[in-house]
Amino acid sequence: MNDILIVDDEKDIRELVSDILRDEGFATRMAANSDQAIAELNSAEPALMVLDIWLKDSRMDGIDILKQVKRNNPDVPVIIISGHGNIEIAVAAIKQGAYDFIEKPFNIDQLMVVVNRAMETNRLRRENNQLRRGEVRQAEMLGHSSSFKRLRDQLDKVAKSNGRVMLTGEPGTGKEMAARYIHAQSPRAGQPFVTVSSAAIEPERMEEVLFGRETPERGIEPGLLEQAHGGIVYFDEVSDMPPGTQPKILRVLTEQQFTRAGGTDKVRVDLRVISSTNRDLAAEIAAGRFRQELYDRLNVVPIAVPSLAERREDIPLLAEQFIEQFNAAQGLPLRPLPEETVAALQSMRWPGNIRQLRNVIERVLILADSNGPIQPAELETQGSGTDGSDVLALGPQITSLALREARELFEREYLLAQINRFGGNISRTAQFVGMERSALHRKLKSLGVVGGVRIEEEAATM
């Protein structure tokens, strides 16, 4: 980002400064008065502003423009230039937030020293802001299942556009990670990613939280939308947004501007919007809890995030990633996952999806008695935090049955677990259990389970 806005009422000075900066590799824009300067600021935020303090035939002088810039674009450094320089003017400009003051006539070397220093300051400020928000965290998505590959292909396609995206899926499937992946792959990757927890916004506090506020005592306090300027705002579980908030968000999406609580100036924002929900928004609209107009604005590109049950092949990869993360962050042991434990994990039900898998792995590591391989028995006591019923356990039901009935029950549950493990891929299931595919089909039919399980014939081993 090396765009510099030059504001001076003298055409010769504007063009001279522009030529000098262009020769040094910077992109420039020019404005002759305050109205043009504000219009340029609203169209796109520059990396730096070179501002003359005296502007003929303008509604505002340089100090007034400086005040507005510091109010609405606080990250933009401003270099004040003047042909009537004195200590009082310089002090006044610095007090109002100017980065530096240069008196006309200035030499090229002096100008470039100040410009380069201001640009470096701006770059460091932006990087620090990103570090504070955790935006430099790698939005890494792992998986090799067919459903995961379809998801990633969709995310890659929408990342390069500026279209609004609606992510749908069960709780814990990784919708926020998908949103961060879009951000990381998009042209806005260097700009903010700000999460808005829709359910947490109280209607009476909505203006302050989203739009910020202005008070004489505390000055300007930017809201979440202003903090996301230039980047992406992510509305997490947008179906929980209070009804009173929805029309105000709709207005911002339409106009790309708002007024802070207690303020009068219009604040323009350049935002890309990504939303997520685990509910049926059509049903929410029919029940009068969600506005159709807002849904239409947000649901430009709908993307379904698959559940963990739809990507069981990815469970070993995800579990190993969590083990490595907990080792790095908490010093928990790097315990290996033997094949029998992987099979148990893939046979479990995961109503909490990836979030539940992560919690299970963390509990197992915390409660470990050794650094050895994780055993299936450890999962039985952890499960999803209940009684271990998420783990395949047939013993108690089998003991009361006759041998033939027990064998049928075991075969049925065993084959269902293996089919789930391989994501419905009948060819891979047959290969693992040591049966011909046609023989497995006949066995499933005799056990009455073919109609109750999703089978992917075409997804042969690749």
Short mmCIF file of C-alpha atoms in Angstrom, two decimals:
data_model
loop_
_atom_site.label_atom_id
_atom_site.label_comp_id
_atom_site.label_asym_id
_atom_site.label_seq_id
_atom_site.Cartn_x
_atom_site.Cartn_y
_atom_site.Cartn_z
CA MET A 1 0.00 0.00 0.00
CA ASN A 2 1.89 3.12 -1.22
CA ASP A 3 -0.92 5.48 -2.26
CA ILE A 4 -0.23 9.12 -1.26
CA LEU A 5 -2.84 11.90 -1.38
CA ILE A 6 -1.47 15.42 -2.06
CA VAL A 7 -3.71 18.37 -1.10
CA ASP A 8 -2.56 21.85 -2.16
CA ASP A 9 -4.38 24.77 -3.76
CA GLU A 10 -1.36 25.58 -5.96
CA LYS A 11 -1.34 23.39 -9.06
CA ASP A 12 2.43 23.73 -9.59
CA ILE A 13 3.15 22.53 -6.05
CA ARG A 14 0.70 19.62 -6.34
CA GLU A 15 2.22 18.41 -9.58
CA LEU A 16 5.80 18.94 -8.40
CA VAL A 17 5.28 16.86 -5.25
CA SER A 18 3.40 14.24 -7.25
CA ASP A 19 6.20 13.97 -9.82
CA ILE A 20 8.84 13.64 -7.11
CA LEU A 21 6.92 10.89 -5.33
CA ARG A 22 6.11 9.03 -8.55
CA ASP A 23 9.80 9.05 -9.46
CA GLU A 24 10.41 7.31 -6.12
CA GLY A 25 7.88 4.57 -6.92
CA PHE A 26 4.81 5.86 -5.07
CA ALA A 27 1.30 6.13 -6.47
CA THR A 28 -0.28 9.55 -6.00
CA ARG A 29 -3.62 11.30 -6.07
CA MET A 30 -4.19 15.08 -5.99
CA ALA A 31 -6.81 17.44 -4.56
CA ALA A 32 -7.03 21.22 -4.91
CA ASN A 33 -9.44 21.98 -2.06
CA SER A 34 -11.11 20.51 1.01
CA ASP A 35 -14.11 19.07 -0.85
CA GLN A 36 -11.88 17.19 -3.28
CA ALA A 37 -9.69 16.01 -0.41
CA ILE A 38 -12.66 14.60 1.56
CA ALA A 39 -14.01 12.95 -1.59
CA GLU A 40 -10.66 11.25 -2.20
CA LEU A 41 -10.50 10.08 1.41
CA ASN A 42 -13.99 8.61 1.19
CA SER A 43 -13.29 6.84 -2.09
CA ALA A 44 -10.21 5.01 -0.76
CA GLU A 45 -8.03 5.51 2.30
CA PRO A 46 -4.48 6.58 1.34
CA ALA A 47 -1.34 5.33 3.02
CA LEU A 48 -0.17 8.92 3.58
CA MET A 49 -1.46 12.47 3.16
CA VAL A 50 0.60 15.55 2.26
CA LEU A 51 -1.56 18.52 3.23
CA ASP A 52 -1.12 22.26 2.71
CA ILE A 53 -2.28 24.21 5.76
CA TRP A 54 -3.60 27.21 3.76
CA LEU A 55 -6.19 26.36 1.08
CA LYS A 56 -7.76 29.18 -0.93
CA ASP A 57 -11.46 28.96 -1.85
CA SER A 58 -12.05 25.98 0.48
CA ARG A 59 -14.70 25.35 3.13
CA MET A 60 -12.00 24.05 5.49
CA ASP A 61 -8.34 24.88 6.01
CA GLY A 62 -5.62 22.30 6.53
CA ILE A 63 -6.10 22.10 10.32
CA ASP A 64 -9.83 21.41 9.88
CA ILE A 65 -9.10 18.67 7.34
CA LEU A 66 -6.44 17.24 9.66
CA LYS A 67 -8.98 17.04 12.50
CA GLN A 68 -11.44 15.17 10.28
CA VAL A 69 -8.76 12.79 9.04
CA LYS A 70 -7.69 11.98 12.60
CA ARG A 71 -11.36 11.40 13.46
CA ASN A 72 -12.35 9.23 10.52
CA ASN A 73 -9.03 7.81 9.28
CA PRO A 74 -6.82 7.70 12.38
CA ASP A 75 -4.25 5.35 10.84
CA VAL A 76 -3.38 7.76 8.00
CA PRO A 77 -0.25 9.82 8.79
CA VAL A 78 -0.50 13.46 7.67
CA ILE A 79 2.48 15.64 6.70
CA ILE A 80 1.61 19.34 6.90
CA ILE A 81 3.30 21.75 4.47
CA SER A 82 3.07 25.53 4.53
CA GLY A 83 4.66 28.57 2.92
CA HIS A 84 3.98 30.60 6.06
CA GLY A 85 5.67 28.29 8.51
CA ASN A 86 6.25 29.28 12.08
CA ILE A 87 6.57 27.53 15.41
CA GLU A 88 2.95 28.20 16.43
CA ILE A 89 1.53 26.60 13.29
CA ALA A 90 3.83 23.60 13.57
CA VAL A 91 2.90 23.06 17.22
CA ALA A 92 -0.82 23.37 16.44
CA ALA A 93 -0.53 20.83 13.63
CA ILE A 94 1.39 18.32 15.75
CA LYS A 95 -1.13 18.72 18.60
CA GLN A 96 -3.95 17.85 16.20
CA GLY A 97 -2.16 14.64 15.20
CA ALA A 98 0.04 15.62 12.24
CA TYR A 99 3.00 13.31 11.69
CA ASP A 100 5.39 16.14 10.78
CA PHE A 101 5.58 19.72 9.47
CA ILE A 102 7.60 20.94 6.45
CA GLU A 103 8.02 24.58 5.55
CA LYS A 104 7.95 25.72 1.91
CA PRO A 105 10.11 25.90 -0.05
CA PHE A 106 11.38 22.43 0.79
CA ASN A 107 14.12 20.44 -0.89
CA ILE A 108 13.55 17.01 -2.37
CA ASP A 109 15.81 15.19 0.08
CA GLN A 110 14.02 16.69 3.06
CA LEU A 111 10.63 15.74 1.64
CA MET A 112 11.66 12.13 0.91
CA VAL A 113 13.17 11.60 4.35
CA VAL A 114 9.90 12.61 6.02
CA VAL A 115 7.72 10.68 3.54
CA ASN A 116 9.72 7.46 3.88
CA ARG A 117 9.72 7.72 7.65
CA ALA A 118 5.94 8.31 7.71
CA MET A 119 5.29 5.38 5.36
CA GLU A 120 7.38 3.08 7.55
CA THR A 121 5.50 4.25 10.64
CA ASN A 122 2.21 3.53 8.89
CA ARG A 123 3.35 0.04 7.89
CA LEU A 124 4.47 -0.82 11.42
CA ARG A 125 1.22 0.51 12.89
CA ARG A 126 -0.85 -1.68 10.59
CA GLU A 127 1.25 -4.74 11.36
CA ASN A 128 0.91 -4.11 15.09
CA ASN A 129 -2.86 -3.78 14.75
CA GLN A 130 -2.96 -7.08 12.90
CA LEU A 131 -0.85 -8.76 15.58
CA ARG A 132 -3.13 -7.45 18.32
CA ARG A 133 -6.19 -8.88 16.62
CA GLY A 134 -4.48 -12.17 15.81
CA GLU A 135 -5.05 -11.61 12.11
CA VAL A 136 -1.66 -12.97 11.13
CA ARG A 137 -2.68 -16.36 12.45
CA GLN A 138 -2.48 -18.85 9.60
CA ALA A 139 -5.96 -19.86 8.44
CA GLU A 140 -4.85 -23.41 7.73
CA MET A 141 -7.47 -25.93 6.66
CA LEU A 142 -6.57 -29.60 6.61
CA GLY A 143 -8.28 -32.53 4.93
CA HIS A 144 -8.30 -34.84 1.95
CA SER A 145 -11.86 -36.21 1.96
CA SER A 146 -14.03 -35.53 -1.06
CA SER A 147 -16.42 -33.30 0.91
CA PHE A 148 -13.52 -31.24 2.26
CA LYS A 149 -12.02 -30.84 -1.21
CA ARG A 150 -15.36 -29.59 -2.52
CA LEU A 151 -15.52 -27.05 0.30
CA ARG A 152 -11.99 -25.78 -0.29
CA ASP A 153 -12.61 -25.47 -4.03
CA GLN A 154 -15.65 -23.30 -3.31
CA LEU A 155 -13.74 -21.15 -0.82
CA ASP A 156 -10.88 -20.64 -3.30
CA LYS A 157 -13.34 -19.46 -5.95
CA VAL A 158 -15.10 -16.90 -3.76
CA ALA A 159 -11.89 -15.65 -2.11
CA LYS A 160 -10.81 -13.67 -5.17
CA SER A 161 -14.14 -11.87 -5.50
CA ASN A 162 -15.74 -9.27 -3.25
CA GLY A 163 -19.10 -11.04 -3.01
CA ARG A 164 -20.89 -11.59 0.28
CA VAL A 165 -20.77 -15.19 1.50
CA MET A 166 -23.19 -17.10 3.73
CA LEU A 167 -21.62 -20.13 5.46
CA THR A 168 -24.07 -22.73 6.73
CA GLY A 169 -23.43 -25.84 8.80
CA GLU A 170 -23.80 -27.52 12.16
CA PRO A 171 -22.17 -26.00 15.27
CA GLY A 172 -18.48 -26.78 15.52
CA THR A 173 -17.88 -27.53 11.84
CA GLY A 174 -15.35 -24.73 11.41
CA LYS A 175 -17.38 -21.96 9.78
CA GLU A 176 -15.19 -19.23 11.26
CA MET A 177 -12.07 -21.02 10.05
CA ALA A 178 -13.62 -21.12 6.57
CA ALA A 179 -14.27 -17.37 6.80
CA ARG A 180 -10.65 -16.76 7.87
CA TYR A 181 -9.47 -18.94 4.98
CA ILE A 182 -11.39 -16.72 2.54
CA HIS A 183 -9.78 -13.66 4.15
CA ALA A 184 -6.27 -15.15 3.98
CA GLN A 185 -6.65 -15.99 0.27
CA SER A 186 -8.33 -12.72 -0.71
CA PRO A 187 -6.91 -9.37 -1.88
CA ARG A 188 -7.89 -8.07 1.59
CA ALA A 189 -5.53 -10.48 3.38
CA GLY A 190 -3.41 -7.62 4.72
CA GLN A 191 -6.44 -5.79 6.12
CA PRO A 192 -8.48 -6.47 9.30
CA PHE A 193 -10.67 -9.50 9.96
CA VAL A 194 -13.21 -8.52 12.63
CA THR A 195 -15.68 -10.97 14.15
CA VAL A 196 -19.12 -9.76 15.27
CA SER A 197 -20.81 -12.17 17.68
CA SER A 198 -24.37 -11.52 16.59
CA ALA A 199 -26.08 -12.89 19.71
CA ALA A 200 -23.93 -10.73 21.99
CA ILE A 201 -25.11 -7.42 20.54
CA GLU A 202 -27.82 -6.00 22.77
CA PRO A 203 -30.26 -3.83 20.80
CA GLU A 204 -29.75 -0.87 23.16
CA ARG A 205 -25.95 -1.06 22.77
CA MET A 206 -25.90 -1.85 19.06
CA GLU A 207 -24.89 1.64 17.90
CA GLU A 208 -21.95 1.83 20.29
CA VAL A 209 -20.65 -1.70 19.62
CA LEU A 210 -20.94 -1.64 15.84
CA PHE A 211 -20.74 2.06 14.96
CA GLY A 212 -18.65 3.46 17.81
CA ARG A 213 -19.37 6.69 19.63
CA GLU A 214 -18.17 10.28 20.08
CA THR A 215 -18.15 12.06 23.43
CA PRO A 216 -16.52 15.34 24.50
CA GLU A 217 -14.80 13.58 27.39
CA ARG A 218 -13.41 10.52 25.60
CA GLY A 219 -13.34 11.64 21.98
CA ILE A 220 -13.82 9.05 19.24
CA GLU A 221 -14.21 5.36 20.08
CA PRO A 222 -14.36 3.38 16.82
CA GLY A 223 -16.89 0.55 16.59
CA LEU A 224 -16.38 -2.90 15.10
CA LEU A 225 -17.40 -1.86 11.58
CA GLU A 226 -14.93 1.01 11.57
CA GLN A 227 -12.20 -1.30 12.86
CA ALA A 228 -12.91 -3.62 9.91
CA HIS A 229 -12.55 -0.84 7.33
CA GLY A 230 -10.73 -2.12 4.25
CA GLY A 231 -11.04 -5.73 5.36
CA ILE A 232 -13.68 -8.31 6.26
CA VAL A 233 -16.40 -8.24 8.90
CA TYR A 234 -17.63 -11.69 9.91
CA PHE A 235 -21.13 -11.96 11.40
CA ASP A 236 -20.93 -15.13 13.48
CA GLU A 237 -24.30 -16.93 13.78
CA VAL A 238 -26.14 -14.08 12.10
CA SER A 239 -29.51 -15.75 12.83
CA ASP A 240 -29.05 -14.63 16.46
CA MET A 241 -28.90 -10.96 15.51
CA PRO A 242 -31.64 -9.06 17.42
CA PRO A 243 -34.56 -7.92 15.21
CA GLY A 244 -33.91 -4.29 16.14
CA THR A 245 -30.33 -4.54 14.88
CA GLN A 246 -31.15 -6.06 11.51
CA PRO A 247 -32.54 -2.98 9.69
CA LYS A 248 -29.56 -0.89 10.82
CA ILE A 249 -27.10 -3.46 9.49
CA LEU A 250 -29.11 -3.60 6.26
CA ARG A 251 -28.74 0.18 5.91
CA VAL A 252 -24.97 -0.03 6.38
CA LEU A 253 -24.71 -2.79 3.76
CA THR A 254 -26.72 -0.65 1.35
CA GLU A 255 -25.00 2.70 1.94
CA GLN A 256 -21.54 1.62 3.18
CA GLN A 257 -21.65 4.46 5.68
CA PHE A 258 -23.02 5.28 9.12
CA THR A 259 -22.90 7.87 11.90
CA ARG A 260 -21.27 7.16 15.24
CA ALA A 261 -23.44 7.37 18.35
CA GLY A 262 -23.26 10.97 19.55
CA GLY A 263 -21.62 12.13 16.31
CA THR A 264 -22.77 13.95 13.20
CA ASP A 265 -20.17 13.09 10.56
CA LYS A 266 -20.84 10.29 8.11
CA VAL A 267 -18.21 7.56 8.34
CA ARG A 268 -17.64 5.68 5.10
CA VAL A 269 -16.43 2.10 5.26
CA ASP A 270 -15.15 -0.34 2.67
CA LEU A 271 -16.15 -3.79 3.91
CA ARG A 272 -16.56 -7.31 2.65
CA VAL A 273 -19.17 -9.23 4.63
CA ILE A 274 -19.15 -12.94 5.48
CA SER A 275 -21.91 -14.43 7.61
CA SER A 276 -22.59 -17.82 9.16
CA THR A 277 -25.55 -19.67 10.61
CA ASN A 278 -26.45 -23.12 11.91
CA ARG A 279 -30.16 -22.50 11.54
CA ASP A 280 -32.63 -22.69 8.67
CA LEU A 281 -32.92 -19.00 7.80
CA ALA A 282 -35.92 -19.64 5.55
CA ALA A 283 -37.77 -20.92 8.62
CA GLU A 284 -36.52 -17.95 10.66
CA ILE A 285 -37.84 -15.58 7.99
CA ALA A 286 -41.20 -17.35 7.91
CA ALA A 287 -41.42 -17.04 11.70
CA GLY A 288 -40.70 -13.31 11.50
CA ARG A 289 -37.38 -13.52 13.34
CA PHE A 290 -35.15 -12.60 10.39
CA ARG A 291 -35.62 -9.98 7.68
CA GLN A 292 -35.94 -11.22 4.12
CA GLU A 293 -34.14 -8.11 2.79
CA LEU A 294 -31.13 -8.72 5.02
CA TYR A 295 -31.01 -12.39 4.04
CA ASP A 296 -31.04 -11.41 0.36
CA ARG A 297 -28.14 -9.02 0.94
CA LEU A 298 -26.05 -11.55 2.86
CA ASN A 299 -26.81 -14.74 0.93
CA VAL A 300 -25.10 -13.83 -2.36
CA VAL A 301 -22.86 -16.92 -2.35
CA PRO A 302 -24.15 -19.72 -0.06
CA ILE A 303 -21.57 -22.33 0.99
CA ALA A 304 -22.37 -25.39 3.11
CA VAL A 305 -19.61 -26.44 5.53
CA PRO A 306 -19.72 -30.26 5.92
CA SER A 307 -20.10 -31.96 9.29
CA LEU A 308 -17.34 -34.15 10.68
CA ALA A 309 -19.51 -37.18 9.93
CA GLU A 310 -19.24 -36.26 6.25
CA ARG A 311 -15.46 -36.14 6.39
CA ARG A 312 -14.44 -39.01 8.68
CA GLU A 313 -11.37 -39.65 6.53
CA ASP A 314 -10.00 -36.34 7.83
CA ILE A 315 -10.29 -37.28 11.53
CA PRO A 316 -6.73 -38.71 11.85
CA LEU A 317 -5.23 -35.61 10.22
CA LEU A 318 -7.25 -33.26 12.43
CA ALA A 319 -6.51 -35.22 15.60
CA GLU A 320 -2.76 -35.18 14.90
CA GLN A 321 -2.92 -31.44 14.23
CA PHE A 322 -4.63 -30.87 17.59
CA ILE A 323 -2.01 -32.97 19.39
CA GLU A 324 0.75 -30.83 17.84
CA GLN A 325 -1.08 -27.59 18.69
CA PHE A 326 -1.61 -28.57 22.34
CA ASN A 327 2.02 -29.59 22.59
CA ALA A 328 3.19 -26.22 21.25
CA ALA A 329 0.70 -24.09 23.23
CA GLN A 330 0.42 -25.99 26.53
CA GLY A 331 3.34 -28.38 26.58
CA LEU A 332 1.02 -31.41 26.54
CA PRO A 333 2.64 -34.69 25.42
CA LEU A 334 3.07 -35.54 21.73
CA ARG A 335 1.29 -38.88 21.90
CA PRO A 336 0.97 -41.04 18.75
CA LEU A 337 -2.34 -42.34 17.42
CA PRO A 338 -2.19 -46.09 16.71
CA GLU A 339 -4.43 -47.59 14.04
CA GLU A 340 -6.92 -49.05 16.51
CA THR A 341 -7.41 -45.62 18.12
CA VAL A 342 -7.88 -44.00 14.73
CA ALA A 343 -10.53 -46.60 13.93
CA ALA A 344 -12.28 -45.86 17.24
CA LEU A 345 -12.25 -42.11 16.55
CA GLN A 346 -13.69 -42.66 13.09
CA SER A 347 -16.42 -44.90 14.51
CA MET A 348 -17.64 -42.35 17.06
CA ARG A 349 -20.56 -40.00 16.58
CA TRP A 350 -19.55 -36.35 16.57
CA PRO A 351 -22.58 -34.09 17.16
CA GLY A 352 -20.17 -31.32 18.21
CA ASN A 353 -18.08 -31.86 15.07
CA ILE A 354 -14.50 -30.53 14.92
CA ARG A 355 -14.89 -28.56 18.15
CA GLN A 356 -15.88 -31.76 19.98
CA LEU A 357 -12.95 -33.69 18.48
CA ARG A 358 -10.58 -30.98 19.65
CA ASN A 359 -12.02 -31.12 23.18
CA VAL A 360 -11.72 -34.91 23.32
CA ILE A 361 -8.07 -34.79 22.24
CA GLU A 362 -7.30 -32.08 24.80
CA ARG A 363 -8.92 -34.05 27.66
CA VAL A 364 -7.08 -37.23 26.69
CA LEU A 365 -3.74 -35.40 26.69
CA ILE A 366 -4.41 -33.60 29.98
CA LEU A 367 -5.47 -36.80 31.79
CA ALA A 368 -2.74 -38.98 30.30
CA ASP A 369 -0.78 -41.23 32.65
CA SER A 370 2.04 -41.65 30.13
CA ASN A 371 3.45 -40.29 26.90
CA GLY A 372 2.74 -43.53 25.09
CA PRO A 373 0.24 -44.12 22.28
CA ILE A 374 -3.37 -43.04 22.90
CA GLN A 375 -5.47 -46.17 23.52
CA PRO A 376 -9.13 -46.64 22.50
CA ALA A 377 -10.07 -47.24 26.15
CA GLU A 378 -9.10 -43.62 26.91
CA LEU A 379 -11.70 -42.41 24.43
CA GLU A 380 -14.41 -44.50 26.07
CA THR A 381 -14.06 -42.56 29.31
CA GLN A 382 -13.94 -39.23 27.46
CA GLY A 383 -16.31 -39.46 24.51
CA SER A 384 -18.17 -36.21 24.23
CA GLY A 385 -18.15 -35.56 27.93
CA THR A 386 -21.03 -37.98 28.66
CA ASP A 387 -20.98 -41.66 29.46
CA GLY A 388 -18.87 -42.78 26.55
CA SER A 389 -21.89 -43.71 24.45
CA ASP A 390 -20.31 -41.99 21.48
CA VAL A 391 -17.87 -44.91 21.28
CA LEU A 392 -18.89 -48.17 19.65
CA ALA A 393 -19.54 -50.51 22.60
CA LEU A 394 -21.46 -53.75 22.01
CA GLY A 395 -20.55 -55.95 24.97
CA PRO A 396 -23.50 -55.36 27.34
CA GLN A 397 -26.16 -55.87 24.63
CA ILE A 398 -24.60 -59.00 23.21
CA THR A 399 -24.36 -61.04 26.40
CA SER A 400 -28.16 -61.48 26.71
CA LEU A 401 -28.66 -62.70 23.11
CA ALA A 402 -28.44 -66.06 21.46
CA LEU A 403 -25.29 -66.63 19.42
CA ARG A 404 -26.96 -66.11 16.02
CA GLU A 405 -28.66 -62.89 17.10
CA ALA A 406 -25.51 -61.64 18.79
CA ARG A 407 -23.47 -62.35 15.68
CA GLU A 408 -25.96 -60.48 13.47
CA LEU A 409 -25.98 -57.52 15.85
CA PHE A 410 -22.21 -57.43 15.98
CA GLU A 411 -21.88 -57.67 12.18
CA ARG A 412 -24.45 -54.96 11.66
CA GLU A 413 -22.86 -52.51 14.12
CA TYR A 414 -19.34 -53.36 12.99
CA LEU A 415 -20.08 -52.83 9.31
CA LEU A 416 -21.98 -49.62 9.98
CA ALA A 417 -19.01 -48.31 11.97
CA GLN A 418 -16.58 -49.18 9.16
CA ILE A 419 -18.80 -47.63 6.47
CA ASN A 420 -19.03 -44.46 8.56
CA ARG A 421 -15.29 -44.58 9.08
CA PHE A 422 -14.67 -44.49 5.33
CA GLY A 423 -17.31 -41.85 4.64
CA GLY A 424 -19.73 -44.24 2.91
CA ASN A 425 -17.10 -45.52 0.46
CA ILE A 426 -18.13 -49.16 -0.05
CA SER A 427 -15.00 -50.09 -1.99
CA ARG A 428 -12.62 -48.97 0.76
CA THR A 429 -14.82 -50.56 3.43
CA ALA A 430 -14.80 -53.90 1.60
CA GLN A 431 -11.03 -53.72 1.21
CA PHE A 432 -10.51 -53.03 4.92
CA VAL A 433 -12.85 -55.74 6.23
CA GLY A 434 -11.47 -58.30 3.76
CA MET A 435 -14.57 -58.91 1.64
CA GLU A 436 -15.42 -58.63 -2.02
CA ARG A 437 -17.54 -55.59 -2.75
CA SER A 438 -20.43 -57.69 -4.08
CA ALA A 439 -20.26 -59.92 -0.99
CA LEU A 440 -20.37 -56.86 1.27
CA HIS A 441 -23.42 -55.58 -0.59
CA ARG A 442 -25.18 -58.90 -0.04
CA LYS A 443 -24.23 -58.93 3.64
CA LEU A 444 -25.52 -55.38 4.16
CA LYS A 445 -28.76 -56.25 2.43
CA SER A 446 -29.25 -59.36 4.55
CA LEU A 447 -28.67 -57.28 7.69
CA GLY A 448 -31.16 -54.67 6.48
CA VAL A 449 -28.76 -51.72 6.58
CA VAL A 450 -28.28 -50.72 2.90
CA GLY A 451 -31.18 -48.30 2.90
CA GLY A 452 -30.07 -46.56 6.09
CA VAL A 453 -26.52 -45.65 5.19
CA ARG A 454 -25.02 -43.32 2.57
CA ILE A 455 -22.82 -45.29 0.20
CA GLU A 456 -20.48 -43.76 -2.37
CA GLU A 457 -19.72 -46.31 -5.03
CA GLU A 458 -17.87 -43.89 -7.27
CA ALA A 459 -15.53 -42.60 -4.57
CA ALA A 460 -13.12 -45.47 -5.10
CA THR A 461 -9.73 -45.44 -3.49
CA MET A 462 -7.60 -42.75 -5.09
#
